[in-house]
Amino acid sequence: MSETTDATGHGWTIPGLVRDAARRFGAREAIVDGATRLTYAQLEARVGELARGLIASGVQPGDRVCVWAPNTHHWVLATLAAHSAGAALVPLNTRFLGAEALDVLDRTGSRVLFAPDSFLGRDPVALLRAAEGAGGVGRGPVGGLPDLELIVRIPLEGALGEAASAHPGEIGWEQLLERAAQVPAAEGAARAAAVAPDDVCDILFTSGTTGRPKGAMSSHRQTLDVAAAWAERGEVGAADRYLVISPFFHSFGYKAGFVVCFLHGAAVVPALTFDVDAALSTIERERITIVPGPPTIFQTLLAHPRRDDHDLGSLRLAVTGSAMVPVALVERMRDELSFDAVLTAYGLTEAVVATMCRTDDSPETISRTAGCPTAGFELRIADVEGRELPAGEDGEVLLRGPNVMLGYLDDPEATARAVDPDGWFHTGDVGHVDAHGYLTITDRLKDMFTVGGFNVYPAEVENVLARLDGVVAGAVVGVPDERLGEVGAAYLIMEPGHALSEQDVIAVCRERLANYKVPRQVTFVRELPRNAAGKVLKHELRALAQ
């Protein structure tokens, strides 16, 4: 049994995964990105070449390499090459502004930054250089970042042309590949082989919906363990073709995305951005079998007027989460989008994949739960005093196991607050388990609001709203009220041709919810503010309501 097929996960590293996948699946397609199609054998060769380019550029074991780019084959190659050179990956959110990127690069001491020449009409490196604090003293390509020595430009839109390498310490993608000739292949292979399973593999920053993002560190073994658990529940095999819509900088697109594929020889088909017409065309053309993503992705596909013009018969598996998933949506995904299996899952940056449904679970189980523990996690529901609660009672979700993060980067105090002395990670999520050990997430502790002394969990109200005819998506937040302290405010997206009034919505809620849970105001919107993982940014909605 090879090191990447050992069911225990011991001995696993990302460089080992690349070697093993090339050996097992050499001629199969690994990545399909527009005109770029790479087999597993070609993937190994490209990664090795790029890794030698990084070694020639001075990257040492334990360094940090940052990738600030959208979903393309370059992201995958840069990440695997960084690991093969012995470095830890620091993914950057493509929605970050210059100051946010500067902060992460500074805190991680990243030596190398991969960034596109342009994405969606903006030059990320120009944003970085224009950020407040970027004018400090530094020998490298960006003042104020003394550790950053090299920027590698990914050729994405071609907006900068030859000017991409005009700045000192800034080179193009092809120039990095040319540097590989300076390092013997044996030296590159030795560097990759020296990576150990418990070395830091990556530093993923929390979504930052509230407060300053924290860098959660994971090892190579943990990264592969959680990917293997996801693949096992999803029954992933070499015949699968996986459309990765979730951004690679998020664990859903990275660890539960292309790493899952490489474990079993499936093909990765990255989506640069989510465009419903492009997604439907790609599913048909590439015979896509797996499409994970937040519920809004599938709601949008179902609502598209030309959906039936495309052959979606290849679809096999959908995995969703990050928000409430109504039974009706699960049933429509199976009946109208032709998915054989629709699964829900629960995870966090600090734990990646903690629970997941199984392919034989009922639509009701898939809708009302996020599955049962996986990847070696123990699950516990606790009250405010830390006492374990019985099945059916709401409390904070605690997780313990070998795949809880190593800790927060340079923040032992935050790590100690998150992981108690007994090893339980306090998620900040509210939920309960049923008699079978399946987890239902009720809400985030921070999203709960209190109406006249009664606690309201928005997910319960959102579940009622999702059943209203014509509702595509909705969100509920608590807003200030002079008499009750807080009341609920609902935001709804409607399908074209459907209309509801505020009074209609409130009337239905009064029929199905206790009075204190009924929203006092309803606003119809064209879209909801979301982060890159698809989670609604409720702090922005609360700001709108005030």
XYZ file of C-alpha atoms in Angstrom:
546
model
C 0.000 0.000 0.000
C 1.445 3.377 -1.001
C 1.998 6.197 1.438
C -0.989 8.109 0.081
C -3.359 5.128 0.262
C -2.552 4.136 3.834
C -5.949 4.324 5.558
C -4.362 5.613 8.737
C -3.012 8.658 6.940
C 0.415 8.269 8.606
C 3.358 9.182 6.449
C 1.351 11.450 4.162
C 2.753 14.603 2.589
C 1.648 16.725 -0.352
C 4.879 16.015 -2.310
C 4.284 12.314 -1.635
C 0.760 12.686 -2.985
C 2.069 14.183 -6.246
C 4.582 11.354 -6.708
C 2.047 8.677 -5.840
C -0.676 10.104 -8.113
C 1.726 10.209 -11.083
C 2.651 6.588 -10.444
C -0.957 5.383 -10.102
C -2.811 7.598 -12.590
C -0.073 8.840 -14.950
C -2.050 9.041 -18.224
C -5.331 10.208 -16.720
C -6.302 13.877 -16.837
C -5.435 15.698 -13.629
C -6.349 19.304 -14.515
C -8.586 20.718 -17.233
C -8.344 24.512 -17.345
C -9.537 25.869 -20.668
C -6.929 25.007 -23.282
C -4.567 23.640 -20.586
C -5.010 19.921 -20.016
C -2.464 18.129 -17.830
C -2.201 14.426 -17.098
C -0.967 13.244 -13.718
C 2.444 12.496 -15.214
C 2.609 15.988 -16.688
C 1.452 17.456 -13.389
C 4.359 15.840 -11.540
C 6.826 17.142 -14.119
C 5.447 20.715 -14.033
C 5.391 20.771 -10.238
C 8.976 19.524 -10.048
C 10.147 22.141 -12.513
C 8.380 24.969 -10.696
C 9.694 23.741 -7.328
C 13.259 23.828 -8.643
C 12.603 27.385 -9.826
C 11.602 28.305 -6.271
C 14.670 26.577 -4.822
C 16.857 28.466 -7.290
C 15.151 31.668 -6.085
C 16.243 30.983 -2.515
C 13.169 29.323 -0.990
C 14.203 27.264 2.047
C 12.337 24.587 4.047
C 9.923 26.250 6.438
C 9.562 29.445 4.375
C 6.098 30.772 3.562
C 4.895 31.119 -0.028
C 1.732 33.116 -0.662
C -0.710 32.591 -3.550
C -3.080 35.495 -4.209
C -4.943 34.412 -7.327
C -8.235 32.999 -8.624
C -8.916 29.391 -9.596
C -6.608 28.355 -12.437
C -4.086 25.577 -12.994
C -1.407 28.081 -11.954
C -2.824 28.141 -8.397
C -2.584 24.359 -8.128
C 0.916 24.194 -9.602
C 2.226 27.050 -7.436
C 0.821 25.424 -4.299
C 2.196 21.961 -5.015
C 5.571 23.444 -5.989
C 5.769 25.444 -2.765
C 5.112 22.281 -0.773
C 7.683 20.353 -2.796
C 10.267 23.043 -2.029
C 9.519 22.528 1.683
C 7.566 25.751 2.156
C 4.211 26.328 3.830
C 1.353 27.710 1.736
C -0.387 30.987 2.613
C -3.504 31.396 0.453
C -4.848 34.946 0.084
C -8.495 35.824 -0.477
C -8.938 37.354 -3.934
C -11.444 39.791 -2.442
C -8.832 41.289 -0.164
C -7.840 44.876 -0.698
C -4.207 45.945 -0.592
C -4.118 46.678 3.132
C -5.607 43.275 4.026
C -3.111 41.451 1.812
C -0.254 43.530 3.213
C -1.265 42.536 6.739
C -1.251 38.798 5.971
C 2.021 38.941 4.047
C 3.637 40.839 6.901
C 2.317 38.564 9.654
C 3.378 35.390 7.857
C 6.748 36.727 6.718
C 6.059 35.335 3.253
C 9.154 35.131 1.043
C 7.381 34.663 -2.302
C 4.069 35.946 -3.642
C 2.289 34.485 -6.680
C -0.186 37.001 -8.126
C -1.875 37.497 -11.521
C -1.038 40.300 -13.887
C -4.678 41.349 -13.551
C -7.937 39.866 -12.292
C -11.367 41.376 -12.908
C -9.709 44.522 -14.173
C -7.442 45.182 -11.191
C -3.785 44.601 -10.581
C -3.448 43.044 -7.103
C 0.224 43.946 -6.770
C -0.540 47.590 -7.568
C -3.178 47.491 -4.829
C -0.572 46.063 -2.486
C 1.965 48.765 -3.273
C -0.680 51.490 -2.865
C -1.807 50.236 0.542
C -1.133 52.272 3.644
C 2.031 50.904 5.229
C 3.469 49.667 1.931
C 5.819 52.631 1.734
C 8.085 51.447 4.502
C 11.674 50.399 4.115
C 12.213 47.093 2.382
C 14.813 45.628 0.047
C 12.273 43.538 -1.827
C 9.585 44.318 -4.387
C 7.189 45.958 -1.875
C 8.325 48.500 0.684
C 7.141 47.683 4.180
C 7.487 43.922 3.588
C 11.130 43.175 4.431
C 10.631 39.400 4.204
C 9.093 39.442 0.725
C 11.853 38.817 -1.812
C 10.049 37.728 -4.958
C 6.763 38.303 -6.764
C 5.891 35.832 -9.511
C 3.303 37.098 -11.984
C 0.699 34.610 -13.174
C -0.255 35.279 -16.820
C -4.011 35.563 -16.502
C -5.357 38.534 -18.451
C -2.152 39.751 -20.076
C -2.895 43.328 -19.091
C 0.647 44.195 -18.020
C 2.640 42.549 -20.789
C 6.394 42.940 -20.359
C 5.880 45.540 -17.640
C 5.133 42.695 -15.205
C 8.861 42.260 -14.524
C 9.779 45.960 -14.570
C 10.028 46.138 -10.772
C 13.038 44.690 -8.946
C 12.225 41.341 -7.413
C 9.310 40.751 -9.774
C 9.398 38.125 -12.518
C 7.008 36.337 -14.829
C 5.823 32.737 -14.574
C 8.019 31.605 -17.467
C 11.044 33.284 -15.940
C 10.573 31.244 -12.780
C 10.423 28.056 -14.843
C 13.660 29.050 -16.582
C 15.392 29.211 -13.194
C 14.705 25.490 -12.694
C 17.729 24.687 -14.883
C 19.950 25.983 -12.088
C 18.903 23.151 -9.744
C 19.565 19.464 -10.528
C 16.491 17.245 -10.608
C 17.992 15.078 -7.848
C 18.241 18.097 -5.553
C 14.606 18.976 -6.170
C 13.529 15.389 -5.500
C 15.551 15.287 -2.282
C 13.957 18.522 -1.069
C 10.470 17.106 -1.708
C 11.315 13.797 -0.031
C 12.554 15.627 3.078
C 9.099 17.098 3.799
C 7.657 15.395 6.882
C 3.979 14.609 7.612
C 3.890 16.865 10.678
C 5.550 19.855 8.998
C 3.310 22.912 8.661
C 1.557 22.509 5.323
C -0.476 25.697 5.187
C -1.700 28.733 7.072
C -5.316 29.495 6.184
C -6.776 32.701 7.503
C -10.263 32.705 8.945
C -12.926 34.411 6.863
C -12.844 37.532 8.993
C -16.606 38.118 9.009
C -15.943 39.636 12.424
C -12.642 40.831 13.844
C -9.131 40.448 12.464
C -8.554 37.165 10.578
C -6.448 34.552 12.380
C -4.040 32.172 10.650
C -4.945 28.533 11.308
C -1.981 26.202 10.782
C -2.340 22.602 9.591
C 0.177 19.854 8.883
C 0.564 17.791 5.716
C -0.901 14.755 7.457
C -3.957 16.707 8.569
C -4.515 18.191 5.117
C -4.514 14.746 3.543
C -6.522 13.108 6.324
C -9.471 15.470 5.952
C -9.357 15.193 2.153
C -9.377 11.392 2.412
C -12.376 11.483 4.741
C -14.279 13.763 2.326
C -13.437 11.473 -0.585
C -14.576 8.408 1.337
C -17.986 9.880 2.173
C -18.408 11.133 -1.386
C -17.228 7.816 -2.878
C -14.810 9.682 -5.164
C -13.069 7.651 -7.858
C -10.839 8.015 -10.904
C -13.837 8.377 -13.230
C -14.992 11.552 -11.488
C -14.609 15.037 -12.941
C -14.861 17.756 -10.306
C -15.959 21.324 -11.130
C -14.289 23.411 -8.421
C -16.353 26.574 -8.034
C -15.345 27.253 -4.446
C -12.175 29.372 -4.398
C -8.906 27.513 -4.005
C -7.872 29.919 -1.240
C -10.701 28.410 0.856
C -10.381 24.916 2.320
C -13.532 23.843 0.433
C -11.831 24.459 -2.921
C -8.334 23.429 -1.820
C -8.431 20.548 0.658
C -11.959 19.337 -0.131
C -11.314 20.241 -3.760
C -8.221 19.415 -5.779
C -6.488 17.470 -2.980
C -9.511 15.130 -2.896
C -9.172 14.603 -6.656
C -5.457 13.844 -6.540
C -5.973 11.173 -3.895
C -8.136 9.147 -6.276
C -7.179 10.177 -9.792
C -10.193 12.371 -10.525
C -9.927 15.366 -12.866
C -9.973 18.927 -11.502
C -11.872 21.483 -13.594
C -11.384 24.923 -11.967
C -13.935 27.694 -12.433
C -12.290 31.122 -12.612
C -15.460 32.764 -11.290
C -19.016 31.528 -10.904
C -20.958 32.294 -14.037
C -24.134 30.246 -14.379
C -24.013 30.012 -18.181
C -20.339 29.026 -18.123
C -21.012 26.461 -15.391
C -23.835 24.807 -17.335
C -21.717 24.697 -20.497
C -18.735 23.242 -18.611
C -20.864 20.544 -16.972
C -22.122 19.459 -20.378
C -18.814 19.747 -22.281
C -16.536 18.147 -19.661
C -19.084 15.609 -18.392
C -18.749 16.901 -14.842
C -19.756 14.468 -12.103
C -19.091 16.433 -8.874
C -20.169 19.999 -8.084
C -19.796 21.114 -4.448
C -20.698 24.607 -3.271
C -22.999 26.630 -1.021
C -26.778 26.286 -1.542
C -26.921 29.529 -3.506
C -24.958 27.878 -6.358
C -27.640 25.228 -6.831
C -30.511 27.657 -6.311
C -29.052 29.772 -9.115
C -28.667 26.780 -11.430
C -32.244 25.695 -10.768
C -33.599 29.187 -11.428
C -31.753 29.626 -14.751
C -34.252 29.903 -17.632
C -32.026 27.966 -20.077
C -31.027 25.168 -17.735
C -32.940 22.555 -19.721
C -30.978 23.426 -22.870
C -27.951 21.650 -21.356
C -27.286 17.954 -20.832
C -26.620 17.569 -17.116
C -26.899 13.794 -17.066
C -23.288 13.269 -16.031
C -23.847 14.833 -12.592
C -23.422 12.409 -9.716
C -22.576 14.181 -6.466
C -23.286 17.555 -4.892
C -21.890 18.507 -1.510
C -23.217 21.632 0.108
C -23.298 23.469 3.406
C -22.360 26.902 4.815
C -26.084 27.673 5.114
C -29.443 26.034 5.720
C -30.430 23.524 3.016
C -34.206 23.034 2.678
C -35.604 19.567 1.949
C -37.231 21.002 -1.166
C -33.819 22.085 -2.484
C -32.327 18.618 -1.925
C -35.243 17.029 -3.755
C -35.037 19.487 -6.665
C -31.285 18.972 -6.986
C -31.892 15.252 -7.359
C -34.949 15.511 -9.617
C -34.124 18.526 -11.788
C -30.302 18.662 -11.781
C -29.952 14.851 -12.014
C -27.641 14.425 -8.995
C -27.577 10.856 -7.714
C -26.459 12.039 -4.275
C -26.708 15.347 -2.446
C -24.701 15.563 0.772
C -24.349 18.224 3.414
C -21.198 18.759 5.446
C -19.869 20.929 8.238
C -16.403 22.282 8.704
C -14.345 25.305 9.635
C -10.969 26.719 8.694
C -9.646 25.224 11.936
C -11.072 21.750 11.259
C -11.879 21.676 7.509
C -14.284 18.696 7.361
C -15.713 17.687 10.728
C -19.039 16.048 9.831
C -20.564 14.861 6.571
C -23.615 12.937 5.405
C -23.487 9.623 3.575
C -24.776 8.888 0.093
C -27.589 6.668 1.419
C -28.974 9.256 3.868
C -32.539 10.420 3.298
C -33.363 13.915 1.938
C -34.744 14.819 5.364
C -31.492 13.805 7.081
C -29.418 15.670 4.489
C -31.565 18.781 4.893
C -31.829 18.965 8.665
C -28.340 17.766 9.577
C -24.719 18.228 8.530
C -23.974 14.524 8.902
C -21.992 12.571 11.458
C -18.335 12.939 12.506
C -15.576 12.047 10.076
C -11.776 12.446 9.790
C -11.287 11.150 13.325
C -13.300 13.906 15.007
C -15.159 13.524 18.286
C -18.261 15.705 18.617
C -19.707 17.135 21.791
C -22.496 19.626 22.540
C -21.861 21.695 25.668
C -23.655 24.322 27.718
C -22.100 27.623 28.790
C -20.418 25.853 31.723
C -18.857 23.263 29.433
C -21.160 20.425 30.550
C -22.123 17.912 27.870
C -25.758 18.118 26.784
C -27.980 15.191 25.784
C -29.256 14.550 22.258
C -31.744 17.145 21.060
C -30.546 20.013 23.263
C -28.857 23.052 21.733
C -25.418 24.094 22.894
C -22.004 25.019 21.563
C -20.457 22.551 19.112
C -17.078 21.244 20.353
C -14.685 19.139 18.284
C -11.687 17.058 19.267
C -9.373 14.883 17.227
C -6.111 14.595 15.319
C -7.238 17.016 12.623
C -7.991 20.070 14.730
C -5.556 22.780 13.612
C -2.057 22.937 15.062
C -2.897 26.401 16.391
C -3.201 30.036 15.341
C -0.088 31.630 13.888
C 1.870 33.583 16.532
C -1.207 33.800 18.755
C -0.996 31.381 21.700
C -3.655 33.312 23.608
C -6.230 32.932 20.823
C -5.250 29.281 20.468
C -5.772 28.701 24.190
C -9.192 30.372 24.026
C -10.223 28.205 21.090
C -8.795 24.851 22.241
C -9.333 23.998 25.896
C -6.873 21.970 28.048
C -8.726 18.747 27.213
C -8.221 19.305 23.490
C -11.779 20.387 22.638
C -12.007 23.064 19.948
C -14.779 25.559 20.710
C -16.337 26.317 17.332
C -18.644 29.176 18.320
C -21.452 27.365 16.491
C -24.727 26.381 18.135
C -26.234 22.990 17.405
C -27.477 19.643 18.647
C -27.091 15.965 17.800
C -29.846 13.423 17.257
C -30.043 9.880 18.566
C -27.874 8.679 15.669
C -25.095 11.187 16.338
C -25.924 13.436 13.381
C -25.229 17.129 13.902
C -27.671 19.956 13.229
C -26.212 23.452 13.224
C -28.715 25.860 14.696
C -26.703 29.036 14.286
C -23.590 30.940 15.155
C -23.362 32.116 18.754
C -22.603 35.596 17.479
C -25.605 35.583 15.090
C -28.147 34.752 17.789
C -30.203 37.760 18.880
C -32.559 38.308 21.794
C -36.119 39.616 21.426
C -37.655 40.690 24.727
C -35.475 38.228 26.629
C -36.067 35.295 24.243
C -33.224 33.908 22.115
C -33.815 33.742 18.371
C -31.621 31.628 16.089
C -31.892 33.089 12.551
C -31.538 29.694 10.859
C -34.902 28.611 12.240
C -36.611 31.645 10.713
C -34.636 31.286 7.464
C -35.907 27.702 7.160
C -39.503 29.001 7.123
C -38.665 31.739 4.622
C -37.002 29.237 2.269
C -40.313 27.402 1.882
C -42.122 30.461 0.549
C -42.959 30.166 -3.132
C -40.469 32.039 -5.297
C -37.831 32.653 -2.607
C -34.334 31.993 -3.982
C -32.420 32.836 -0.800
C -32.912 34.721 2.437
C -31.198 35.861 5.589
C -32.374 37.107 8.969
C -30.492 39.340 11.393
C -31.263 41.065 14.662
C -31.549 44.855 14.631
C -31.990 47.322 17.509
C -35.488 48.027 18.827
C -36.363 50.525 21.600
C -39.012 48.348 23.230
C -37.720 44.794 22.771
C -33.997 45.400 22.566
C -33.753 43.598 19.209
C -36.145 42.354 16.546
C -35.709 40.321 13.395
C -35.092 41.818 9.958
C -35.403 39.580 6.877
C -33.731 40.021 3.486
C -35.087 37.989 0.563
C -34.089 37.334 -3.052
C -37.049 36.406 -5.264
C -37.215 34.479 -8.531
C -38.192 36.549 -11.576
C -41.954 36.596 -11.990
C -42.698 35.946 -8.315
C -43.831 38.656 -5.974
C -44.456 38.754 -2.243
C -45.236 41.708 -0.046
C -43.767 42.379 3.356
C -47.198 41.648 4.814
C -47.359 38.284 3.003
C -44.036 37.185 4.468
C -44.868 38.294 7.987
C -48.274 36.616 7.827
C -46.772 33.248 6.895
C -44.151 33.565 9.628
C -46.876 34.289 12.178
C -48.553 31.025 11.180
C -45.391 28.969 11.682
C -43.304 30.704 14.335
C -43.679 32.011 17.843
C -44.421 35.726 17.804
C -40.996 36.794 19.084
C -39.322 34.963 16.172
C -41.358 36.720 13.462
C -39.360 39.335 11.495
C -40.632 42.864 12.042
C -39.289 44.109 8.717
C -38.756 42.483 5.309
C -36.551 43.846 2.537
C -36.412 42.420 -0.991
C -32.914 42.569 -2.505
C -31.216 41.502 -5.731
C -28.316 39.829 -3.884
C -27.012 39.141 -0.402
C -23.506 40.143 0.664
C -21.418 36.990 0.934
C -17.852 36.009 1.618
C -15.913 33.768 -0.747
C -17.246 30.618 0.946
C -20.820 31.679 0.209
C -21.665 32.612 3.786
C -23.872 35.650 4.174
C -22.056 38.599 5.739
C -24.662 39.344 8.353
C -22.757 42.230 9.867
C -23.268 44.065 6.565
C -27.014 43.372 6.686
C -27.188 44.610 10.269
C -25.418 47.793 9.191
C -28.006 48.313 6.409
C -30.901 47.907 8.822
C -29.677 50.515 11.281
